[in-house]
PDB file of C-alpha atoms in Angstrom:
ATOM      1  CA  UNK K 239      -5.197  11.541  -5.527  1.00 38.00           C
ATOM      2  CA  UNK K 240      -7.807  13.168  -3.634  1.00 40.00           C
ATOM      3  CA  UNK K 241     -11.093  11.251  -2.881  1.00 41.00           C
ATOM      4  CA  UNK K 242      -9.645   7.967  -3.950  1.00 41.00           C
ATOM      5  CA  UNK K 243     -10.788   5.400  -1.964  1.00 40.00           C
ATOM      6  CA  UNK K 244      -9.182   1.892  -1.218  1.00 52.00           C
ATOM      7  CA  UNK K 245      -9.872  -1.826   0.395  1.00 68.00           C
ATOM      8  CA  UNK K 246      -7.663  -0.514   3.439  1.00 75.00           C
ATOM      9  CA  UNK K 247      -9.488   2.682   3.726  1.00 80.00           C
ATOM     10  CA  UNK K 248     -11.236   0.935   6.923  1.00 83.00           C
ATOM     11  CA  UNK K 249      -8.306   0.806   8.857  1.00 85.00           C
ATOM     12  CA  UNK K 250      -7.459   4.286   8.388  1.00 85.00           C
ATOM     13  CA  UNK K 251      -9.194   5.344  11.588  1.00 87.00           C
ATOM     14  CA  UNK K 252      -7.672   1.897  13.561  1.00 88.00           C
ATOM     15  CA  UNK K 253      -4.059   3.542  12.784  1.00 89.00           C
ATOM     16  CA  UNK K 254      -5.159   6.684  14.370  1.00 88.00           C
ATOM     17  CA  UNK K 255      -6.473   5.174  17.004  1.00 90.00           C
ATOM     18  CA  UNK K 256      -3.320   3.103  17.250  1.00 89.00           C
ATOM     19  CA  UNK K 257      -0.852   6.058  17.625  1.00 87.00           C
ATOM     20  CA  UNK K 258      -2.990   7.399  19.873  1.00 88.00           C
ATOM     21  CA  UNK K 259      -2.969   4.288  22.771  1.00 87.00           C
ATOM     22  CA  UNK K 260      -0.615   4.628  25.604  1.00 87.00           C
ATOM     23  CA  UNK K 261       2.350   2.049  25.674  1.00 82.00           C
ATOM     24  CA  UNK K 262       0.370   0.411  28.526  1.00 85.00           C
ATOM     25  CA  UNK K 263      -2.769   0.308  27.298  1.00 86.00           C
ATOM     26  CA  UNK K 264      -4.597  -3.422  26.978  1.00 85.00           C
ATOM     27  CA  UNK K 265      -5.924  -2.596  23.910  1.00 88.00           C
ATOM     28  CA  UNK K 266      -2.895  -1.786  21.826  1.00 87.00           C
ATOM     29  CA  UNK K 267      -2.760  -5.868  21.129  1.00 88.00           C
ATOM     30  CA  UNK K 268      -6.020  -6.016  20.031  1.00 90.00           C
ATOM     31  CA  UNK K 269      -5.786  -2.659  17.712  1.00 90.00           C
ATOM     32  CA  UNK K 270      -2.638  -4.181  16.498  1.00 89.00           C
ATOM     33  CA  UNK K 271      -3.634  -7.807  15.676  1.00 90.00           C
ATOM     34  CA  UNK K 272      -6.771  -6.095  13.618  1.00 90.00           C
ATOM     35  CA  UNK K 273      -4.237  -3.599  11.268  1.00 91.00           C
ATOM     36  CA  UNK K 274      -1.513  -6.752  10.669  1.00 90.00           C
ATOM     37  CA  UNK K 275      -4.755  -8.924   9.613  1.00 90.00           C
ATOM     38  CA  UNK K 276      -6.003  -5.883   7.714  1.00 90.00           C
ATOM     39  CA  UNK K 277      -2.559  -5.141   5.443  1.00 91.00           C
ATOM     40  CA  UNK K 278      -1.411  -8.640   5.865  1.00 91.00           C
ATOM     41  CA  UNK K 279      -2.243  -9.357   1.721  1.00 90.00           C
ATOM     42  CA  UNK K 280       0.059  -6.275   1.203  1.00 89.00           C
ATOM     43  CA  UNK K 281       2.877  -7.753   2.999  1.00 90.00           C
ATOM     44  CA  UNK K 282       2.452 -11.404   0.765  1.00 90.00           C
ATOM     45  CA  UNK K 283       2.421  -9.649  -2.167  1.00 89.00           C
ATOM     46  CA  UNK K 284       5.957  -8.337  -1.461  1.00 88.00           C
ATOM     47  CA  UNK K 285       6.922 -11.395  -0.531  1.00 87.00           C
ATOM     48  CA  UNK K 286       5.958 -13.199  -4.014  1.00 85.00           C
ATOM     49  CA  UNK K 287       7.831 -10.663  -5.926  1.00 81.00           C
ATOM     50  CA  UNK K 288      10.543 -11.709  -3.918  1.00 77.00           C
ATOM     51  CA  UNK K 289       9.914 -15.469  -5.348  1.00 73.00           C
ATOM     52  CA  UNK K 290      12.066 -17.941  -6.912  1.00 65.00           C
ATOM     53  CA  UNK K 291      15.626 -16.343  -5.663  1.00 65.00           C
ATOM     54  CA  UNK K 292      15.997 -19.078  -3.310  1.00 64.00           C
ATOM     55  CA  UNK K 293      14.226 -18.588  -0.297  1.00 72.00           C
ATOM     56  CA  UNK K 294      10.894 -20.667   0.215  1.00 79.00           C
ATOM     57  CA  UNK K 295       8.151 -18.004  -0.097  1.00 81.00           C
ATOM     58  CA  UNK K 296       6.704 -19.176   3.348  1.00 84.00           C
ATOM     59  CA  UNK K 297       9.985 -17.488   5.191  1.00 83.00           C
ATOM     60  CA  UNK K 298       9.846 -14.452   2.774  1.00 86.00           C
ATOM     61  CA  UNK K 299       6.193 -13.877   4.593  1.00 89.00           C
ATOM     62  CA  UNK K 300       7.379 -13.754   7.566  1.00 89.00           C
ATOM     63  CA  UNK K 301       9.977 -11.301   6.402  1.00 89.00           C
ATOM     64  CA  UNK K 302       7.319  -9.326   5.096  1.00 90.00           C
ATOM     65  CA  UNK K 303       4.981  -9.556   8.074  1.00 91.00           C
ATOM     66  CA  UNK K 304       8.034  -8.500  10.025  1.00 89.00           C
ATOM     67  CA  UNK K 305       8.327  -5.367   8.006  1.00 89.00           C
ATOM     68  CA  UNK K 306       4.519  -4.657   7.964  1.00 91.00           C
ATOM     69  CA  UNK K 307       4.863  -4.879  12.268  1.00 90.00           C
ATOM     70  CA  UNK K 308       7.578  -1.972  12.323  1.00 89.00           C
ATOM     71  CA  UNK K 309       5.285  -0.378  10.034  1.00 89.00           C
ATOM     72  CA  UNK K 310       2.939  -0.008  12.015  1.00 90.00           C
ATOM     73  CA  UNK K 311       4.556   0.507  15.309  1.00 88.00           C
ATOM     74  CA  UNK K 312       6.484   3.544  13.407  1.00 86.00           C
ATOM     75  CA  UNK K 313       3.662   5.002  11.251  1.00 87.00           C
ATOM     76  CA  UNK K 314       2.794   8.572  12.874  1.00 85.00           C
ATOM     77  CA  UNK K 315      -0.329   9.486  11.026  1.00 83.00           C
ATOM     78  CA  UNK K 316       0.298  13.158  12.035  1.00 80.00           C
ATOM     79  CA  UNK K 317       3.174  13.316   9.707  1.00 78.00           C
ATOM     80  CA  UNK K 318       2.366  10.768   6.834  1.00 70.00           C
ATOM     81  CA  UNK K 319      -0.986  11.262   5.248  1.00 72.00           C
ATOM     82  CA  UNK K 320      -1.113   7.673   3.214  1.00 82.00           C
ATOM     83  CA  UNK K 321       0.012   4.370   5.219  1.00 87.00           C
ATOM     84  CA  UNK K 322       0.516   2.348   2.502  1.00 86.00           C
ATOM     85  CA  UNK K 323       2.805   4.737   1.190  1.00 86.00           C
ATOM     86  CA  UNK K 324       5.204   4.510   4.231  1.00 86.00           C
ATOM     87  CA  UNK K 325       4.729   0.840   4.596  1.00 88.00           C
ATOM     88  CA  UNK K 326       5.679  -0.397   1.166  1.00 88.00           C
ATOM     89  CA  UNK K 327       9.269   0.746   1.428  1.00 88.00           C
ATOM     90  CA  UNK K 328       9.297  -0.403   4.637  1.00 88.00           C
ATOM     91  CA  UNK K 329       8.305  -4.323   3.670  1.00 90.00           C
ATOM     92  CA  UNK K 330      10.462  -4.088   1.103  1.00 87.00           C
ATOM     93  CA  UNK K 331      13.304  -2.873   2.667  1.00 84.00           C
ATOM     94  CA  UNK K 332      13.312  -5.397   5.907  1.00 86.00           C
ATOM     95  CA  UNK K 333      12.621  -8.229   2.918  1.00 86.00           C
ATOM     96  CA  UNK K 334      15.675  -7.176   1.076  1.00 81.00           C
ATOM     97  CA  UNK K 335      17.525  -6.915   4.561  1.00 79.00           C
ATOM     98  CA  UNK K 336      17.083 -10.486   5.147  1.00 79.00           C
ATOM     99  CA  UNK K 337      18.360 -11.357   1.749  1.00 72.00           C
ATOM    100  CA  UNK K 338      21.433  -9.390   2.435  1.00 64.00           C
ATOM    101  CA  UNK K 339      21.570 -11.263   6.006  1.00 61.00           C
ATOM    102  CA  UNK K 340      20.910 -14.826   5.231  1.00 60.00           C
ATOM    103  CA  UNK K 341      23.137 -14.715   2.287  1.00 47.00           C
ATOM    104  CA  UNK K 342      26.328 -15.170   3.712  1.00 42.00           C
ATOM    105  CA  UNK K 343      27.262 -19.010   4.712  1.00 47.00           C
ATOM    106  CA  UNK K 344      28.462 -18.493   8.341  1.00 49.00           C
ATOM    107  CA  UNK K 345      28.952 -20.187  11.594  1.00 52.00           C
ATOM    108  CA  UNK K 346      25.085 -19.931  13.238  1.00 55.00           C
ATOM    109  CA  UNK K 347      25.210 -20.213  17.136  1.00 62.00           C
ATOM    110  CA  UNK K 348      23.590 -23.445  18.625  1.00 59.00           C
ATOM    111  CA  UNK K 349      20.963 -21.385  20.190  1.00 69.00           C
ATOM    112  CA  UNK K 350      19.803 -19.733  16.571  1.00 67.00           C
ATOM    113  CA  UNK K 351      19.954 -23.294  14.761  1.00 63.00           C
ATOM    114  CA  UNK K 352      17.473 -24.297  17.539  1.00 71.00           C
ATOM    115  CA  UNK K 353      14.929 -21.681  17.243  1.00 77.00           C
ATOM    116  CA  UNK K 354      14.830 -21.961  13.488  1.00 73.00           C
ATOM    117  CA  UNK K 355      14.250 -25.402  13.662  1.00 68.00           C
ATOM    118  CA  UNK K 356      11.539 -24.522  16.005  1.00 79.00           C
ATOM    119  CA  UNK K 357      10.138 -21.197  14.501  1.00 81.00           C
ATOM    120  CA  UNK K 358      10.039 -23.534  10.753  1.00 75.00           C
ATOM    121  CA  UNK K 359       8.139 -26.587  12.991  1.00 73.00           C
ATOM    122  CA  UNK K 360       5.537 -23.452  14.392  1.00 81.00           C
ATOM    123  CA  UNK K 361       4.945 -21.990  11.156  1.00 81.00           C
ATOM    124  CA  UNK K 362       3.988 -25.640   9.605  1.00 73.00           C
ATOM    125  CA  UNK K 363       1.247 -26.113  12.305  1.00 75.00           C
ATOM    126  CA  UNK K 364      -0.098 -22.727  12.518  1.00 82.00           C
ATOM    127  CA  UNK K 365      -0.505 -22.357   9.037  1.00 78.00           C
ATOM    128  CA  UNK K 366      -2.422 -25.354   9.226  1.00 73.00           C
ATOM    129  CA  UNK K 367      -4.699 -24.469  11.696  1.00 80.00           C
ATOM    130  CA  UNK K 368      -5.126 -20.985  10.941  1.00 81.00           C
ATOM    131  CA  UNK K 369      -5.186 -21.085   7.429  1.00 79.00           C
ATOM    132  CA  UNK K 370      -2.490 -18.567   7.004  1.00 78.00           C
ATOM    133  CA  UNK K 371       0.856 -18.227   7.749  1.00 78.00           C
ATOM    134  CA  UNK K 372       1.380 -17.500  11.454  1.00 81.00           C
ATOM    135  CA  UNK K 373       2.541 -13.447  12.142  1.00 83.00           C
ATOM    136  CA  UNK K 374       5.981 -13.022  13.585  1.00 80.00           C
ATOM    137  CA  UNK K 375       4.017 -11.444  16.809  1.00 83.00           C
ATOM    138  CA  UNK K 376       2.298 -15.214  16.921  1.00 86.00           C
ATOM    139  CA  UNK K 377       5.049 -16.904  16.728  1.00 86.00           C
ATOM    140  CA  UNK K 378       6.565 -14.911  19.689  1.00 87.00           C
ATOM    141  CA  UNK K 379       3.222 -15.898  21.640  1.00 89.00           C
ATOM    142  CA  UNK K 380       3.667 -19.514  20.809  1.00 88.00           C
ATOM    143  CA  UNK K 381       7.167 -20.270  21.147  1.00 89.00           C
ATOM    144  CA  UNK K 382       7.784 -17.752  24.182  1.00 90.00           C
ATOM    145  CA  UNK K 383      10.191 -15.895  22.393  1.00 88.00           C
ATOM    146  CA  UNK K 384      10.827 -12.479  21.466  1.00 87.00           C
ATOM    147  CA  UNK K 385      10.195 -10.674  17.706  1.00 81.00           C
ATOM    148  CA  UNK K 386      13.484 -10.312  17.395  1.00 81.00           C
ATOM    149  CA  UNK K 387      14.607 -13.493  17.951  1.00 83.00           C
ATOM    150  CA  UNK K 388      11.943 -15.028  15.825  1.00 82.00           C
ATOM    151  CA  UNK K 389      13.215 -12.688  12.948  1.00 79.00           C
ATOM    152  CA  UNK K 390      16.889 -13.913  13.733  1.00 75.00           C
ATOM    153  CA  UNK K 391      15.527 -17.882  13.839  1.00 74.00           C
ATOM    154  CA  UNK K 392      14.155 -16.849   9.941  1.00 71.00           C
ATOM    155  CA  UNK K 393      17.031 -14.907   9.168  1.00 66.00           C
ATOM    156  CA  UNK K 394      19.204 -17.876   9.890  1.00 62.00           C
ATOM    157  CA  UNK K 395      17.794 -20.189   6.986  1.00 54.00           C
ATOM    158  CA  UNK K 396      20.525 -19.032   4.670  1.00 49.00           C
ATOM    159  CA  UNK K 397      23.394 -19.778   6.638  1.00 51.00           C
ATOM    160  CA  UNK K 398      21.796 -22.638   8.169  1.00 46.00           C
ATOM    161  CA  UNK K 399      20.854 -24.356   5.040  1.00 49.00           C
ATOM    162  CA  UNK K 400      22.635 -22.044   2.091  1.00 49.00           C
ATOM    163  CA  UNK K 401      21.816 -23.318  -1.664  1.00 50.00           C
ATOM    164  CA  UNK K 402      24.094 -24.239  -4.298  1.00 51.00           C
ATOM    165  CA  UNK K 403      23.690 -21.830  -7.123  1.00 47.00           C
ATOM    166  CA  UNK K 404      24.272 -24.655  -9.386  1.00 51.00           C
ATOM    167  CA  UNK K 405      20.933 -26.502  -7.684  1.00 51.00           C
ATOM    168  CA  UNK K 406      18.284 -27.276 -10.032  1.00 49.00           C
ATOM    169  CA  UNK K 407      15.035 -25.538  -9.310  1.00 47.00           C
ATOM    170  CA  UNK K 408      12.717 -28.768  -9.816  1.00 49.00           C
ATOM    171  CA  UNK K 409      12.545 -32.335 -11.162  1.00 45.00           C
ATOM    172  CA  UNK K 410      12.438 -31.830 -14.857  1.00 50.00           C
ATOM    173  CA  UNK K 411      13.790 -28.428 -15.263  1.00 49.00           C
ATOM    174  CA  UNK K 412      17.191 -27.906 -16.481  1.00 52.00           C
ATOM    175  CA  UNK K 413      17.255 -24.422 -15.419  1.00 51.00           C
ATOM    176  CA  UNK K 414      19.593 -23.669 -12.195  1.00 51.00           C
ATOM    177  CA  UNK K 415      19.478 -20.721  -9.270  1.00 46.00           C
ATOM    178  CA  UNK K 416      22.292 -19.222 -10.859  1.00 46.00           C
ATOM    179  CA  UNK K 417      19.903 -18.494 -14.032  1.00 52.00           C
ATOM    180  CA  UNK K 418      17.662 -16.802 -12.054  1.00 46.00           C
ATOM    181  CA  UNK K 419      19.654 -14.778  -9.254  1.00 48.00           C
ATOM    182  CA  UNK K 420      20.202 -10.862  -9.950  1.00 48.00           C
ATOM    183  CA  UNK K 421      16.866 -10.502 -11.571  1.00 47.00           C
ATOM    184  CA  UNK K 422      14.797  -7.123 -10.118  1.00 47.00           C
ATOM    185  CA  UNK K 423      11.820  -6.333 -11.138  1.00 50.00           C
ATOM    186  CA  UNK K 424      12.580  -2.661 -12.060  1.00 51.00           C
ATOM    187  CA  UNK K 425       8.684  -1.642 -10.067  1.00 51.00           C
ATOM    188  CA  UNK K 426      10.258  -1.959  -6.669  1.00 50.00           C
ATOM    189  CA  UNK K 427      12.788   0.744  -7.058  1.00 53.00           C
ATOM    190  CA  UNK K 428       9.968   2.546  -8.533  1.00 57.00           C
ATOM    191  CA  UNK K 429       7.396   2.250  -5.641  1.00 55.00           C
ATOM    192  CA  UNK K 430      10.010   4.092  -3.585  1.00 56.00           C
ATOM    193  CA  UNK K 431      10.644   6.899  -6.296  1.00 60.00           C
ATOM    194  CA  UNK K 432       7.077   7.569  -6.421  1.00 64.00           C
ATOM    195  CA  UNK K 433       6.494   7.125  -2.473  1.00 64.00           C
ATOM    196  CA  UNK K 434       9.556  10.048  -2.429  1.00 62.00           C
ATOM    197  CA  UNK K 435       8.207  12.402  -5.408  1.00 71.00           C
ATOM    198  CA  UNK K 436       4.488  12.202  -3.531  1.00 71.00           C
ATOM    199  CA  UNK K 437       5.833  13.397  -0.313  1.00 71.00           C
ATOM    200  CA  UNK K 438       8.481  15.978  -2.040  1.00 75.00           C
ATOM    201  CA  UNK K 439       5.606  17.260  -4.184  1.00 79.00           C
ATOM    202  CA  UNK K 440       2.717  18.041  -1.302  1.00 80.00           C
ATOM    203  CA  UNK K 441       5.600  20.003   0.467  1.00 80.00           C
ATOM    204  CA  UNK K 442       5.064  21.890  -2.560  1.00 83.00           C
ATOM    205  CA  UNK K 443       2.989  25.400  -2.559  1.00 86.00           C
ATOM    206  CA  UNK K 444      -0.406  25.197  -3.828  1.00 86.00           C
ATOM    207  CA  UNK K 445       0.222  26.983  -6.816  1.00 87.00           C
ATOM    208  CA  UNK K 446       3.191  24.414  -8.283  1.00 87.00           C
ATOM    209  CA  UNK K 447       1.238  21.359  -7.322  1.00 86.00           C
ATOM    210  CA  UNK K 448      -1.445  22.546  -9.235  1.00 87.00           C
ATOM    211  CA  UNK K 449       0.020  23.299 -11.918  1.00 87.00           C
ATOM    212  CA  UNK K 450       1.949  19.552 -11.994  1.00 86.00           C
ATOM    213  CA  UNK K 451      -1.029  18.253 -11.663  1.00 85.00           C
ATOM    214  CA  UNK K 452      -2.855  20.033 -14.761  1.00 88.00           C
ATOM    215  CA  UNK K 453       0.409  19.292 -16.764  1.00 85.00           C
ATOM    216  CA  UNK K 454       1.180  15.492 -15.731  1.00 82.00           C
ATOM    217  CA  UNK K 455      -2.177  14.172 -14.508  1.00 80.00           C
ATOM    218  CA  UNK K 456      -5.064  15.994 -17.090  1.00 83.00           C
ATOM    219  CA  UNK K 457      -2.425  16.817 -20.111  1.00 84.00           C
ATOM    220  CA  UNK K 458      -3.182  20.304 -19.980  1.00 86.00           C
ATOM    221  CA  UNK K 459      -0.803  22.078 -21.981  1.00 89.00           C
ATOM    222  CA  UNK K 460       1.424  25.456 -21.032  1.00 89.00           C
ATOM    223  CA  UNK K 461      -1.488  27.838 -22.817  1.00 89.00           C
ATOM    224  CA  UNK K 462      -4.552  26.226 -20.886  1.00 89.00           C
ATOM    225  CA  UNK K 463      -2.398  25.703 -17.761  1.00 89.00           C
ATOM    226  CA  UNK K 464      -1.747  29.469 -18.381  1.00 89.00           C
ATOM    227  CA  UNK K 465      -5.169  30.270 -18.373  1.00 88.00           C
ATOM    228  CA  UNK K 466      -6.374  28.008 -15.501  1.00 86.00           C
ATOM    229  CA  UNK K 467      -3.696  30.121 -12.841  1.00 86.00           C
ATOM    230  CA  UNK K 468      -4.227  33.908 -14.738  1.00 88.00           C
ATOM    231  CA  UNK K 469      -0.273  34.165 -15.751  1.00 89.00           C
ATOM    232  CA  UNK K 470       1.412  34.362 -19.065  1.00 90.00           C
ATOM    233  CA  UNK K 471       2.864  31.187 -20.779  1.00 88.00           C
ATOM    234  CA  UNK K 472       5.790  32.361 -20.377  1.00 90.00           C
ATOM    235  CA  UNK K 473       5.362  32.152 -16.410  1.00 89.00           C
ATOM    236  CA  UNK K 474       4.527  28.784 -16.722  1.00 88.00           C
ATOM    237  CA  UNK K 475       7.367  27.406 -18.666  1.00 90.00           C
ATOM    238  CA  UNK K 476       9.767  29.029 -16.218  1.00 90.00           C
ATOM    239  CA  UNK K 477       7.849  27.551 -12.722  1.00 89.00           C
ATOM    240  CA  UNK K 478       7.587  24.033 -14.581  1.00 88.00           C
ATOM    241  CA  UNK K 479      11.028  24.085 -15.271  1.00 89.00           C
ATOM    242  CA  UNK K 480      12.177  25.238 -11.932  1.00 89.00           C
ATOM    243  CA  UNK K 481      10.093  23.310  -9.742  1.00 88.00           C
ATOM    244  CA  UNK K 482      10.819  20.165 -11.845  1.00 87.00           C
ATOM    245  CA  UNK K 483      14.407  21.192 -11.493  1.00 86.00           C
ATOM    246  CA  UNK K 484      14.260  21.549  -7.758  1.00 83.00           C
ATOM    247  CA  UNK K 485      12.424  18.410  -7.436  1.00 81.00           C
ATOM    248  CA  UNK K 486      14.889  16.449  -9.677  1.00 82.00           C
ATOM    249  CA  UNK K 487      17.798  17.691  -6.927  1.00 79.00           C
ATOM    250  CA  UNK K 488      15.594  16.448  -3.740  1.00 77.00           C
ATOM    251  CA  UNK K 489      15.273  13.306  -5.372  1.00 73.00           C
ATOM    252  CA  UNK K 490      19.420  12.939  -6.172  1.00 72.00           C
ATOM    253  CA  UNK K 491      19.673  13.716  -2.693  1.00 68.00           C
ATOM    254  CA  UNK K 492      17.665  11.947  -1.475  1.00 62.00           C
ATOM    255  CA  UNK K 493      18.212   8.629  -2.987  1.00 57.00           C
ATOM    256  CA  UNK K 494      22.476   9.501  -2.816  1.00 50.00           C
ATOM    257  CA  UNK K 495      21.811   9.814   0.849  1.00 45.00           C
ATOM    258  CA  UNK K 496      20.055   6.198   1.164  1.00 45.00           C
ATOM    259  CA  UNK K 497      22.789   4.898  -0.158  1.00 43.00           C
ATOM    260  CA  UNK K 498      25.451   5.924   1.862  1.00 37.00           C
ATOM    261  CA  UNK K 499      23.361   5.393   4.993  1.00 38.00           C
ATOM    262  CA  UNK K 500      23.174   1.412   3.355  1.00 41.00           C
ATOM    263  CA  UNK K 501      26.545   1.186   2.838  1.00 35.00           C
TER     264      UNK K 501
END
């Protein structure tokens, strides 16, 4: 909504400023450290919704810091007007990528096993001294290793060490990870269903986003609606179905083709 302001409205300029740096240029780092800092409580509230499915919420952080990085790299503020917008389906989507990855029980090169012993011995003291959990850029810095081969070293924990689905989830507790898996909380899907109808609806002319917005944000109804935009009733009833109609096909294809791009 216009003129709504939010604790990362600071940053908005930093992400302009961002796009705007050469490759080259020194100060990309610094730029770069300040916007992960600044979303960073974004990216660890993903990662507690992702809680309690097995993975220890310090690795499901990293995930999500992961996903916050390529946010940012990616994020074009010339063609997306609201960062947080883009960047929530992004987190989501690399944390649900490494569930998908580190599900499967398989043979982990030598090499991998050794970096996720090393990347889970970083995080410990960093965290520690930094009173956070460590970025996946810092961890890079501090091991000497690439971000993609500290996001394969966290991706490895579930083959490395995969859980029993009949393993109890704490002294005292007869409940078990198989009572617990499948469970999605039905608000994620629905971040990305909004994030879509937003952009589908400013690509909208000014006249039909107006007139959504009188119907489905004030509770105008078709009469006053009709009086606000000096057109019959009639007029109205036939855009509002149309333009709902037309934004109810975008959606179907947009979300149909997701999915065959995930499969």
């Amino acid at each position: 909504m216009a003129g709504r302001t939010t604790d990362y409205d600071e940053y908005v300029p930093l992400l302009a400023e961002y796009a705007d740096l050469p490759e080259d240029d020194p100060r990309r780092d610094r730029v770069r450290e300040r916007l992960v800092h600044g979303f960073l409580p974004v990216a660890r509230n993903i990662a507690r919704r992702f809680a309690r499915r097995g993975e220890p919420t310090d690795d499901l952080e990293q995930v999500a810091s992961l996903g916050l990085l390529h946010a940012i790299e990616r994020f074009d503020p010339g063609r997306e007007r609201d960062f947080l917008s883009y960047a929530v389906p992004t987190i989501m989507g690399e944390v649900r990528r490494h569930f998908r990855d580190s599900a499967w029980s398989v043979r982990t090169p030598r090499s991998v096993k050794d970096r996720y012993v090393a990347v889970g011995s970083a995080t410990a003291s960093m965290s520690q001294r930094l009173g956070r959990a460590p970025t996946a850029a810092e961890l890079a810095e501090h091991l000497n290793m690439t971000r993609d081969e500290v996001a394969e070293a966290i991706s490895a924990h579930g083959s490395y060490q995969p859980a029993s689905l009949d393993e109890s989830l704490g002294s005292g507790d007869d409940s078990a990870l198989v009572d617990i898996l499948g469970v999605v909380d039905g608000e994620l899907d629905r971040v990305e269903i909004r994030s879509l109808v937003g952009s589908l609806v400013r690509d909208l002319p000014e006249r039909e986003r107006t007139m959504l917005a009188l119907r489905f944000v004030h509770e105008k109804t078709q009469a006053e609606i009709a009086a606000v935009l000096c057109i019959s009733q009639m007029h109205v009833s036939r855009l509002l179905s149309r333009t709902l109609a037309a934004l109810r096909d975008q959606i179907e294809r947009e979300t149909t083709a997701e999915q065959l791009v995930a499969v």
